mmCIF file of C-alpha atoms in Angstrom:
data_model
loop_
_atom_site.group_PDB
_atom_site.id
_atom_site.type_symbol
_atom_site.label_atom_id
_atom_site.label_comp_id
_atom_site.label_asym_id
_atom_site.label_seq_id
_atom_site.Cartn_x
_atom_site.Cartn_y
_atom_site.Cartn_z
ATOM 1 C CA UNK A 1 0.000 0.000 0.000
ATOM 2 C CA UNK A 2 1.094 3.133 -0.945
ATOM 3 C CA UNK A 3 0.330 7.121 1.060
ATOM 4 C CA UNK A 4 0.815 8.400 3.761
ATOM 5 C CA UNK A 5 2.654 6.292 6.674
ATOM 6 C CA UNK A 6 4.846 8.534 7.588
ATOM 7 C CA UNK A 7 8.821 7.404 8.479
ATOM 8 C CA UNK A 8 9.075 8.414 11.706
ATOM 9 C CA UNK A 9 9.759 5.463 14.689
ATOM 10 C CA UNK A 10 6.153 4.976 16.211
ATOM 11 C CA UNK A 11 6.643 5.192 20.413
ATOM 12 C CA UNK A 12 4.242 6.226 22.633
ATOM 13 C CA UNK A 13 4.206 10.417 23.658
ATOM 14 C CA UNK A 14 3.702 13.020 25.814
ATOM 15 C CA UNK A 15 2.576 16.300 25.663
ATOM 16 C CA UNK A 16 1.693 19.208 27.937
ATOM 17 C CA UNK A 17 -1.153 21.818 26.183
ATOM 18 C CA UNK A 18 -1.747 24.778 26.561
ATOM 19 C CA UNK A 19 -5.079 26.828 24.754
ATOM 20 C CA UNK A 20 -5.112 30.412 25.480
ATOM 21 C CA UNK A 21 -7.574 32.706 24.516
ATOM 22 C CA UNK A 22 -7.589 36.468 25.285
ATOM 23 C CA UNK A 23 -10.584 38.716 24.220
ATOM 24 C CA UNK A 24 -9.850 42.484 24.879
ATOM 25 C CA UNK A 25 -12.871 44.934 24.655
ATOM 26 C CA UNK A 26 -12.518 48.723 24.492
ATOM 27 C CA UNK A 27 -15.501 49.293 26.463
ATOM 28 C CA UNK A 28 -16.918 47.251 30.179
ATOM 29 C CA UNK A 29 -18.552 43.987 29.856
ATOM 30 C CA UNK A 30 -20.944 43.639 31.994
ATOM 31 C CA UNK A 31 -21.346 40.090 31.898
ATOM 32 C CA UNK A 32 -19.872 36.735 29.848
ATOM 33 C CA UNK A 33 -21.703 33.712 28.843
ATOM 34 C CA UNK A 34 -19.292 30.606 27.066
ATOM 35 C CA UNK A 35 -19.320 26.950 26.442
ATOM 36 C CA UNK A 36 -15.875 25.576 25.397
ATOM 37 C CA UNK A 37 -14.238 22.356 24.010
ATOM 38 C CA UNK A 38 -10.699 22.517 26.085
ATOM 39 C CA UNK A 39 -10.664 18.743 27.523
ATOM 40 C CA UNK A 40 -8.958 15.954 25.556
ATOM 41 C CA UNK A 41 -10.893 12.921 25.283
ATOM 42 C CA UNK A 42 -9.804 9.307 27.273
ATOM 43 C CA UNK A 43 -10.234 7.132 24.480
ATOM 44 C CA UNK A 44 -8.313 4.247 23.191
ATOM 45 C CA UNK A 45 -4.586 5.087 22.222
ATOM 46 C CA UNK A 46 -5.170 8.651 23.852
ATOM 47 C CA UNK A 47 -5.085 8.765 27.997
ATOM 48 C CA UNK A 48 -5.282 12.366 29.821
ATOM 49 C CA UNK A 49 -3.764 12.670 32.936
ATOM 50 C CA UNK A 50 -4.512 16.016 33.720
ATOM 51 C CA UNK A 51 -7.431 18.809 32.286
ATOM 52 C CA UNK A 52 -8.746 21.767 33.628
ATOM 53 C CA UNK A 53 -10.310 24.791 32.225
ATOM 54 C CA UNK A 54 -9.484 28.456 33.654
ATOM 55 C CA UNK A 55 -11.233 31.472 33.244
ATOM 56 C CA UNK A 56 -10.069 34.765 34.103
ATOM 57 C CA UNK A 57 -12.110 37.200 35.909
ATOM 58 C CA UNK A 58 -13.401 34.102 37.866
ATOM 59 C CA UNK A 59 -16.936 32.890 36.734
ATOM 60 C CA UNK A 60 -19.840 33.464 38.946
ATOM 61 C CA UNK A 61 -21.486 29.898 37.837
ATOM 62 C CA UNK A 62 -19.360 27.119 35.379
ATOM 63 C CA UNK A 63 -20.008 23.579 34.980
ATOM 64 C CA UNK A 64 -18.225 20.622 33.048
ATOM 65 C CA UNK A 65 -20.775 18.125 31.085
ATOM 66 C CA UNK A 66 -20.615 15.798 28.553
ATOM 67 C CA UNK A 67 -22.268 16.534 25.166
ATOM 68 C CA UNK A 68 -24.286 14.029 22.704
ATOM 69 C CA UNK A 69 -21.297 13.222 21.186
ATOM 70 C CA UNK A 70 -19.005 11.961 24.322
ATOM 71 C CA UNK A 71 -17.278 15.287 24.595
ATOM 72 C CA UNK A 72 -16.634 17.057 27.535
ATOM 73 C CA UNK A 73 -17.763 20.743 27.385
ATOM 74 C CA UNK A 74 -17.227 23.974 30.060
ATOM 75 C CA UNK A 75 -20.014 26.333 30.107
ATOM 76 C CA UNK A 76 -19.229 29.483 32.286
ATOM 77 C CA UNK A 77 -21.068 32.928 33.471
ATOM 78 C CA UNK A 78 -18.521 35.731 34.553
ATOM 79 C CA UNK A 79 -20.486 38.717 36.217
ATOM 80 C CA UNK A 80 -17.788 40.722 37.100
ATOM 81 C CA UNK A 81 -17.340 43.814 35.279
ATOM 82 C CA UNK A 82 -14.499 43.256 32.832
ATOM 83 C CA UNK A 83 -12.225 44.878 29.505
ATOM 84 C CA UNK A 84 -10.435 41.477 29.176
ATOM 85 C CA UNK A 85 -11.748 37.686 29.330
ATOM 86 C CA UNK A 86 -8.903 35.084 29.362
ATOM 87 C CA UNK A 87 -10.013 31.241 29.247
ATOM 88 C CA UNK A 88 -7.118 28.591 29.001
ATOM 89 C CA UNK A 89 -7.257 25.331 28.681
ATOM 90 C CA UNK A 90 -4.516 23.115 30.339
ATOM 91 C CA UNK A 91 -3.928 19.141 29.841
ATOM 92 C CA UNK A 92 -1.693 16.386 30.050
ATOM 93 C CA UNK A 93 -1.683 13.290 27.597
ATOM 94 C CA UNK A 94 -0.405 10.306 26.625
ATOM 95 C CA UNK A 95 -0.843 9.371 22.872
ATOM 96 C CA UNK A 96 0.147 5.860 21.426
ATOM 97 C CA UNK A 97 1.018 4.988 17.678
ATOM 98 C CA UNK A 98 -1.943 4.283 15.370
ATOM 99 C CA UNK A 99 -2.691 0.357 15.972
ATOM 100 C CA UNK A 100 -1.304 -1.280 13.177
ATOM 101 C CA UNK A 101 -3.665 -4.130 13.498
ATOM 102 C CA UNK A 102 -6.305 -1.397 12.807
ATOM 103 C CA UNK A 103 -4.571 -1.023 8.868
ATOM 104 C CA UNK A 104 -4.630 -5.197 8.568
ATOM 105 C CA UNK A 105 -8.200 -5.971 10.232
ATOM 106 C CA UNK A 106 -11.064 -7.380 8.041
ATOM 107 C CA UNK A 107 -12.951 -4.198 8.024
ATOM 108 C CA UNK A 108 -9.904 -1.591 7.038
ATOM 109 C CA UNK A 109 -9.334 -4.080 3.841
ATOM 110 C CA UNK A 110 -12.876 -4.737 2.911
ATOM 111 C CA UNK A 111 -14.603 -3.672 -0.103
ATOM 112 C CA UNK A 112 -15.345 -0.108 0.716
ATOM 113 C CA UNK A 113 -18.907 -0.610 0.290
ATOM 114 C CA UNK A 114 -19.140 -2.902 2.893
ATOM 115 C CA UNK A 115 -17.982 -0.261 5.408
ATOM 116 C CA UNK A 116 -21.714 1.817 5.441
ATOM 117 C CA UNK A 117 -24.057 1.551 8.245
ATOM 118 C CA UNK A 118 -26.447 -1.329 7.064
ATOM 119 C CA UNK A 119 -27.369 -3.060 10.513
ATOM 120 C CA UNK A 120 -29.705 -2.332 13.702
ATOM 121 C CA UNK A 121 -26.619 -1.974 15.981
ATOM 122 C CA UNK A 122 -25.368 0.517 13.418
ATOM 123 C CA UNK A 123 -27.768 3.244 14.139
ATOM 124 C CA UNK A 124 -25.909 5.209 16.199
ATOM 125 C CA UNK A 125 -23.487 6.249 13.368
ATOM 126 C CA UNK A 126 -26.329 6.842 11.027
ATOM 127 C CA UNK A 127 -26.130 10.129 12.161
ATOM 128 C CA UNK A 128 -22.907 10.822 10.737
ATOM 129 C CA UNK A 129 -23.766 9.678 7.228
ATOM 130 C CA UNK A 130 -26.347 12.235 6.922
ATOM 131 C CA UNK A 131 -25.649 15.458 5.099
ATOM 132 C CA UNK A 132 -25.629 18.817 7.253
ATOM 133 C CA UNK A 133 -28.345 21.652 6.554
ATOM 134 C CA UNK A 134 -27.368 23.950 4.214
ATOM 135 C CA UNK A 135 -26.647 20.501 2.189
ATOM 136 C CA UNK A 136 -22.568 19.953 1.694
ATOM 137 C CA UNK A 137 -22.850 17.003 -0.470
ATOM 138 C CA UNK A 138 -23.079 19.216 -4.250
ATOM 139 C CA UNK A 139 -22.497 17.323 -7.455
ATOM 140 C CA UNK A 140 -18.396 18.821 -7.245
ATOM 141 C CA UNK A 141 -18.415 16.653 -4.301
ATOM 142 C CA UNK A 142 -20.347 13.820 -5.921
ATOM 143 C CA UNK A 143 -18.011 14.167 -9.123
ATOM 144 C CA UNK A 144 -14.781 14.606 -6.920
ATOM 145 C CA UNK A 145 -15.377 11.238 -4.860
ATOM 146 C CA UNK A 146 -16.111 9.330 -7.866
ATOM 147 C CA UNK A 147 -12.449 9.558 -9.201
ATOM 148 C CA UNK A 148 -11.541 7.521 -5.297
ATOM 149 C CA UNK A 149 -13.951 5.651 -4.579
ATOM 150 C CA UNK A 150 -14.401 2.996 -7.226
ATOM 151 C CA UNK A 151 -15.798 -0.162 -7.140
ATOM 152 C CA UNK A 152 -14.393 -2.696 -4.579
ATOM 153 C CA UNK A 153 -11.452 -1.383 -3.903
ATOM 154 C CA UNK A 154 -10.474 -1.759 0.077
ATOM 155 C CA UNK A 155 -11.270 0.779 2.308
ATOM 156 C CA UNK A 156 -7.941 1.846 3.506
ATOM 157 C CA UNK A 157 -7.108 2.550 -0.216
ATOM 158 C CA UNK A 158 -9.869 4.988 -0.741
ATOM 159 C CA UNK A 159 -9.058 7.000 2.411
ATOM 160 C CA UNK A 160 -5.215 6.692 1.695
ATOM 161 C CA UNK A 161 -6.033 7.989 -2.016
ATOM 162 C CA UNK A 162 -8.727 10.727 -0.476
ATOM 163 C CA UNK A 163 -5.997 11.839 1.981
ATOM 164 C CA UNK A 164 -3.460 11.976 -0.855
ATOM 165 C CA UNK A 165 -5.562 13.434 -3.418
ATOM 166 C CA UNK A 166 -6.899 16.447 -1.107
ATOM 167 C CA UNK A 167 -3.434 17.399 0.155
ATOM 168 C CA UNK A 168 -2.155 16.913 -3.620
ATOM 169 C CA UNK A 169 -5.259 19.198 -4.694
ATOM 170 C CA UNK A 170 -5.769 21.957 -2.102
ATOM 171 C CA UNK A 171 -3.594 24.259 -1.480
ATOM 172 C CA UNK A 172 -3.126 25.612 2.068
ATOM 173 C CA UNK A 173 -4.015 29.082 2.655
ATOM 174 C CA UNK A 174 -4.090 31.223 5.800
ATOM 175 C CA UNK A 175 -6.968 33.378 6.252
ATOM 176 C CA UNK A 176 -8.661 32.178 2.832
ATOM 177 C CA UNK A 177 -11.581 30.882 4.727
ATOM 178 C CA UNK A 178 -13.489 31.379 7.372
ATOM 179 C CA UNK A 179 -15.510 29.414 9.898
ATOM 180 C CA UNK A 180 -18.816 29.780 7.559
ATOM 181 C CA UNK A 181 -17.363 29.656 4.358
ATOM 182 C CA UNK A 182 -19.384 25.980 2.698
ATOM 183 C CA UNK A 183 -17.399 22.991 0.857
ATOM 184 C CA UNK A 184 -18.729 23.961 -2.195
ATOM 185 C CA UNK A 185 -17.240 27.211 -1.623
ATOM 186 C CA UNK A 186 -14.116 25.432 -1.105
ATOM 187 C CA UNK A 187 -14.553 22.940 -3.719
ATOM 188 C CA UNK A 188 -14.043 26.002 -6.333
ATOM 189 C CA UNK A 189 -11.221 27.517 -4.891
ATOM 190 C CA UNK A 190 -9.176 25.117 -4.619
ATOM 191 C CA UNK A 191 -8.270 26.403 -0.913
ATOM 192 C CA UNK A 192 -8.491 26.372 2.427
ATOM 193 C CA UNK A 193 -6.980 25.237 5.897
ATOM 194 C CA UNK A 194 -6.951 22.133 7.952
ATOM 195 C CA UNK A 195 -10.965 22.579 8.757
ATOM 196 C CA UNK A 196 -11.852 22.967 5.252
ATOM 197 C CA UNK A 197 -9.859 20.227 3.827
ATOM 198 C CA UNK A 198 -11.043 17.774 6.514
ATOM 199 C CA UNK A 199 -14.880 19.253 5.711
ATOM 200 C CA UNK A 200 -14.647 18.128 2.040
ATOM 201 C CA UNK A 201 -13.197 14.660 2.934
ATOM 202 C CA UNK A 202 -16.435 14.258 5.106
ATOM 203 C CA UNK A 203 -18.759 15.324 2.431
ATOM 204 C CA UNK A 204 -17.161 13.142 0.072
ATOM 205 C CA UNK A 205 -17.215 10.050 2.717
ATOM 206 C CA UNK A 206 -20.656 10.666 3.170
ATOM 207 C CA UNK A 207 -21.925 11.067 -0.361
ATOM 208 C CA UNK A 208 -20.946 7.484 -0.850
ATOM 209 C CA UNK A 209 -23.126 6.445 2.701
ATOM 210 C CA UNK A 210 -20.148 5.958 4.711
ATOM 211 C CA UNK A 211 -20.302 7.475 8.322
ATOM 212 C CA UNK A 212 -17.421 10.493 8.866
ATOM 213 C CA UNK A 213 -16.998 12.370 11.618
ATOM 214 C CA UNK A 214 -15.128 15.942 11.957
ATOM 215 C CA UNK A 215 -12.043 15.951 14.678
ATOM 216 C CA UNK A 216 -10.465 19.244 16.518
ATOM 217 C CA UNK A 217 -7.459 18.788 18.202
ATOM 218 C CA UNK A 218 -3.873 20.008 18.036
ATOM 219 C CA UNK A 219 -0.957 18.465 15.959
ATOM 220 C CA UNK A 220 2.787 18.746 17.929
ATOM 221 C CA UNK A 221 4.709 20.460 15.458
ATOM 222 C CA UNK A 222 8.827 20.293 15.257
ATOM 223 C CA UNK A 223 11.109 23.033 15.463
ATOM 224 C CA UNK A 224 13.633 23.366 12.451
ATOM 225 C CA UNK A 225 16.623 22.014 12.782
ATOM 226 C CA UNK A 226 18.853 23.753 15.026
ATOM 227 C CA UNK A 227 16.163 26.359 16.386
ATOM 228 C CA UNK A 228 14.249 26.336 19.475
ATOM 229 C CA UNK A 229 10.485 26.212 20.119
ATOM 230 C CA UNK A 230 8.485 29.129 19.988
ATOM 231 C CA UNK A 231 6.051 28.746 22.632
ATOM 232 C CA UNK A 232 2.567 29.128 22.055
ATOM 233 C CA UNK A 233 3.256 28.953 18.304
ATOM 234 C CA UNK A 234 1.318 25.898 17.595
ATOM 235 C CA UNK A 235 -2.132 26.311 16.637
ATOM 236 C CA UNK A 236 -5.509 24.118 16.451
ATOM 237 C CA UNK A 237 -5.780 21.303 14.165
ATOM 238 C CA UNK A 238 -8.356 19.318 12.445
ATOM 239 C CA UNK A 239 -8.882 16.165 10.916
ATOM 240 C CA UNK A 240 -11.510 13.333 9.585
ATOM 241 C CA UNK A 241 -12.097 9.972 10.615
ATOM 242 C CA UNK A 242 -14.503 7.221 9.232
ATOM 243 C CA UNK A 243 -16.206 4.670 10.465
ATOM 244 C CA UNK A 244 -15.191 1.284 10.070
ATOM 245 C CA UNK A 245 -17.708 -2.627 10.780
ATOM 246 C CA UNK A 246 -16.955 -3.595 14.077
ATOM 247 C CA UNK A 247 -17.467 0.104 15.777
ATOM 248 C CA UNK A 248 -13.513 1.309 15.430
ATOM 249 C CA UNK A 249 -12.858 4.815 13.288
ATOM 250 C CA UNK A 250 -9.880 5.211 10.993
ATOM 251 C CA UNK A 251 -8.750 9.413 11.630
ATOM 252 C CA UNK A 252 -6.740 10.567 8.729
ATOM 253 C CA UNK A 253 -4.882 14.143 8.612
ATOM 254 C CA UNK A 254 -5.919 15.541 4.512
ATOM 255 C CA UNK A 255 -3.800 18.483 5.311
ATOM 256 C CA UNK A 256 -0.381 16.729 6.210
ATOM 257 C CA UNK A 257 -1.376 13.938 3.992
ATOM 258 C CA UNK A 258 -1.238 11.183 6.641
ATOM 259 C CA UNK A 259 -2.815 8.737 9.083
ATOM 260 C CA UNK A 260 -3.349 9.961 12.499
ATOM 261 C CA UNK A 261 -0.537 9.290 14.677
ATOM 262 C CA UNK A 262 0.953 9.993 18.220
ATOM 263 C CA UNK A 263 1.481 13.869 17.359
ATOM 264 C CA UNK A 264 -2.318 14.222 17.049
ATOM 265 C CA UNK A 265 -3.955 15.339 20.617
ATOM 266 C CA UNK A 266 -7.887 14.209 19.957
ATOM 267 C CA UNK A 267 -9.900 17.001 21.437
ATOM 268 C CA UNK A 268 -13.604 16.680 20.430
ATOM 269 C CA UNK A 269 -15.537 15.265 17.434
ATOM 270 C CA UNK A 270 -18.941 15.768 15.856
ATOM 271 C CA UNK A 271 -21.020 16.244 12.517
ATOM 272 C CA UNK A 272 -18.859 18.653 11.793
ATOM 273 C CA UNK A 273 -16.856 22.163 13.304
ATOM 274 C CA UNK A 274 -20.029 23.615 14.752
ATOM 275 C CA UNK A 275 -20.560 21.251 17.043
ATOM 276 C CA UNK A 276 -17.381 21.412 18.999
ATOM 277 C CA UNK A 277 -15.720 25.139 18.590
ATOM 278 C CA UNK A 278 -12.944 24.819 21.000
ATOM 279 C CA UNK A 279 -14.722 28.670 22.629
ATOM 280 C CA UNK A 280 -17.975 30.611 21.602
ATOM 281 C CA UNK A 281 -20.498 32.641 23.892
ATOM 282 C CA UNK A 282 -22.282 35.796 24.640
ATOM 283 C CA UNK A 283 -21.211 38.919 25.953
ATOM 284 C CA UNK A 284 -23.334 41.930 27.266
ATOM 285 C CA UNK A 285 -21.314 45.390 26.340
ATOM 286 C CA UNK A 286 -21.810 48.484 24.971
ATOM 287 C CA UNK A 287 -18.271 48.072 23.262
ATOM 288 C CA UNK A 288 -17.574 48.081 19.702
ATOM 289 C CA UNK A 289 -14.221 47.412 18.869
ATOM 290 C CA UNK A 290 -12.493 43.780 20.393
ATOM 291 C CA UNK A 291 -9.560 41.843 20.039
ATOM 292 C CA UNK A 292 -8.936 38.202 20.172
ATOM 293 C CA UNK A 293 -5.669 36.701 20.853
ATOM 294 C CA UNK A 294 -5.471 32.576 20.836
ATOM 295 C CA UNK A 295 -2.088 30.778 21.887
ATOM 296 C CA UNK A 296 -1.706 27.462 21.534
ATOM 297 C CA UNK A 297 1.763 25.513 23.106
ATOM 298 C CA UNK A 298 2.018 21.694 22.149
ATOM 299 C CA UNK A 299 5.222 20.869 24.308
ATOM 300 C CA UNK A 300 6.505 17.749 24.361
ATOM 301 C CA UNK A 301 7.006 15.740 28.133
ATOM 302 C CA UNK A 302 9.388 13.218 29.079
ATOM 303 C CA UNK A 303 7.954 9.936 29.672
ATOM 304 C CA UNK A 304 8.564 8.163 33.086
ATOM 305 C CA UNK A 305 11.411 5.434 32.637
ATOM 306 C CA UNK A 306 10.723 1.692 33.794
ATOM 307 C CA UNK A 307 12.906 2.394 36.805
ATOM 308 C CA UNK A 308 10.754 5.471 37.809
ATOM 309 C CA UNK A 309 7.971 3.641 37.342
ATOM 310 C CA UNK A 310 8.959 1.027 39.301
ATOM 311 C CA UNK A 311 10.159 3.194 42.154
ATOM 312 C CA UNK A 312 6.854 4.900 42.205
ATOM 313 C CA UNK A 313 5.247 1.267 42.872
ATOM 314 C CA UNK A 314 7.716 0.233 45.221
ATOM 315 C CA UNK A 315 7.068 3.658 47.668
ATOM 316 C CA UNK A 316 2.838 3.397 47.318
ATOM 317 C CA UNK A 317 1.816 2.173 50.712
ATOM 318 C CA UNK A 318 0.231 -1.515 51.152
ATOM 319 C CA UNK A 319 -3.297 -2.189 50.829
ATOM 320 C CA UNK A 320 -5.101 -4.814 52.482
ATOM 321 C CA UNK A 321 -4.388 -6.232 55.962
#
């Protein structure tokens, strides 16, 4: 098989993150309503050891829930009169190679076809085969997909080829797009970021009825050789992932032309990006002018050796009698 597999050796890694984001107002606030995504999941081949949310003036009522979708969300009501609003997200995780038994199983190399939601234990994913309203699923899409997804090939193929053919395609663009701009939109351009690529991979998943769900997250990025890291230079990310027989989702990375690996940090997942904007909410102000500032720091951790960890078994006191 042929794509993207990337070269580096697969080990298990750790990362401390750090989401910042600073709205600055040039008039009082009187009060803040938000709901943010700032919580890595705990899911297979991702474990968080640490997650909190801060928010700066101090909220008068917050909460942490979990949404339709599995995610954990932060919803928050400052009341103090404010100019600035800072909410930062802080977590620790642990992120393991892609399984490689995932690329071999029965499902990943499967006719394509036979990957689509067909039984009564499937309906939960139904929901992710269904196009969004305005519709995203055009005939570009339509006539796009068709040159991928042809008849019988494996699964893994087509998303290999999608992956390749969208990075290949697409050129990446700063500040191109925005948050409401549509696939079609996108489809004509020729151009877009990591949201918008992983947006027309979905549509085109779905127009064939195959189940695709839209991933935020962040993506540890390397300095150059010889330089540094710039803290707080790293950024959001976003990706796809489809659904595969058996309940297990393949995530693939159409802007960096690769399967999802141990440098991607799974934050939330939907439909698609508005469902899980890492920040939005309501303010009550009389100001007309703001400024928002977003820093996001993917640093890397050292991982405990097997002497520390045994050391840190050895000194846990006894249980039992």
């Amino acid at each position: 098989m042929t794509g993207p597999t990337g070269t580096d050796v697969a080990s298990t890694r750790r990362y401390r993150v750090t989401h910042r984001t600073t709205y600055d107002y040039d008039d009082v606030v009187s009060a803040s309503f938000g709901r943010c995504f700032l919580m890595p999941r705990d899911v297979p081949g991702q474990r968080v050891l640490e997650a909190s949310v801060a928010v700066d003036p101090e909220p008068a009522d917050r909460s942490t829930g979990t949404d339709i979708f599995g995610n954990t969300d932060t919803y928050f009501h400052v009341r103090t009169p404010h100019h600035r609003l800072e909410v930062t997200g802080t977590s620790l995780v642990d992120i393991d190679p892609l399984d490689p038994a995932l690329l071999t199983s029965a499902a990943a190399t499967a006719p394509w076809e036979d990957a689509r939601p067909s039984r009564p234990a499937d309906a939960g994913e139904v929901e992710y085969v269904l196009d969004l309203y305005p519709p995203e699923i055009t005939d570009a899409v339509r006539e796009y997909a068709a040159t991928v997804f042809r008849p019988g090939l494996p699964l893994l193929d087509v998303v290999v080829d999608l992956t390749t053919r969208i990075h290949t395609d697409f050129a990446y663009r700063s500040g191109s797009t925005a948050i409401s701009t549509k696939v079609d939109t996108v489809m004509s351009r020729r151009e877009g970021v990591c949201q918008d690529f992983a947006r027309v991979a979905i549509a085109c998943l779905r127009s064939q009825g195959l189940a695709a769900r839209y991933v935020s997250g962040y993506l540890a990025t390397e300095p150059p050789p010889g330089r540094e890291r710039v803290i707080g230079a790293d950024a959001s990310h976003a990706w796809a992932a489809v659904w595969l027989p058996g309940g297990r989702w393949l995530p693939f990375d159409p802007t960096n032309d690769k399967l999802v690996d141990e440098r991607h940090v799974t934050l939330a997942w939907g439909r698609d990006y508005d469902d899980v904007p890492p920040l939005r909410g309501v303010i009550y102000t009389e100001s007309t002018k703001s400024k928002i500032t977003v820093s996001v720091d993917v640093a890397p951790q050292e991982l405990p050796t097997v002497s520390q960890k045994a050391s840190t078994t050895s000194n846990e006191s006894p249980t039992g009698s």
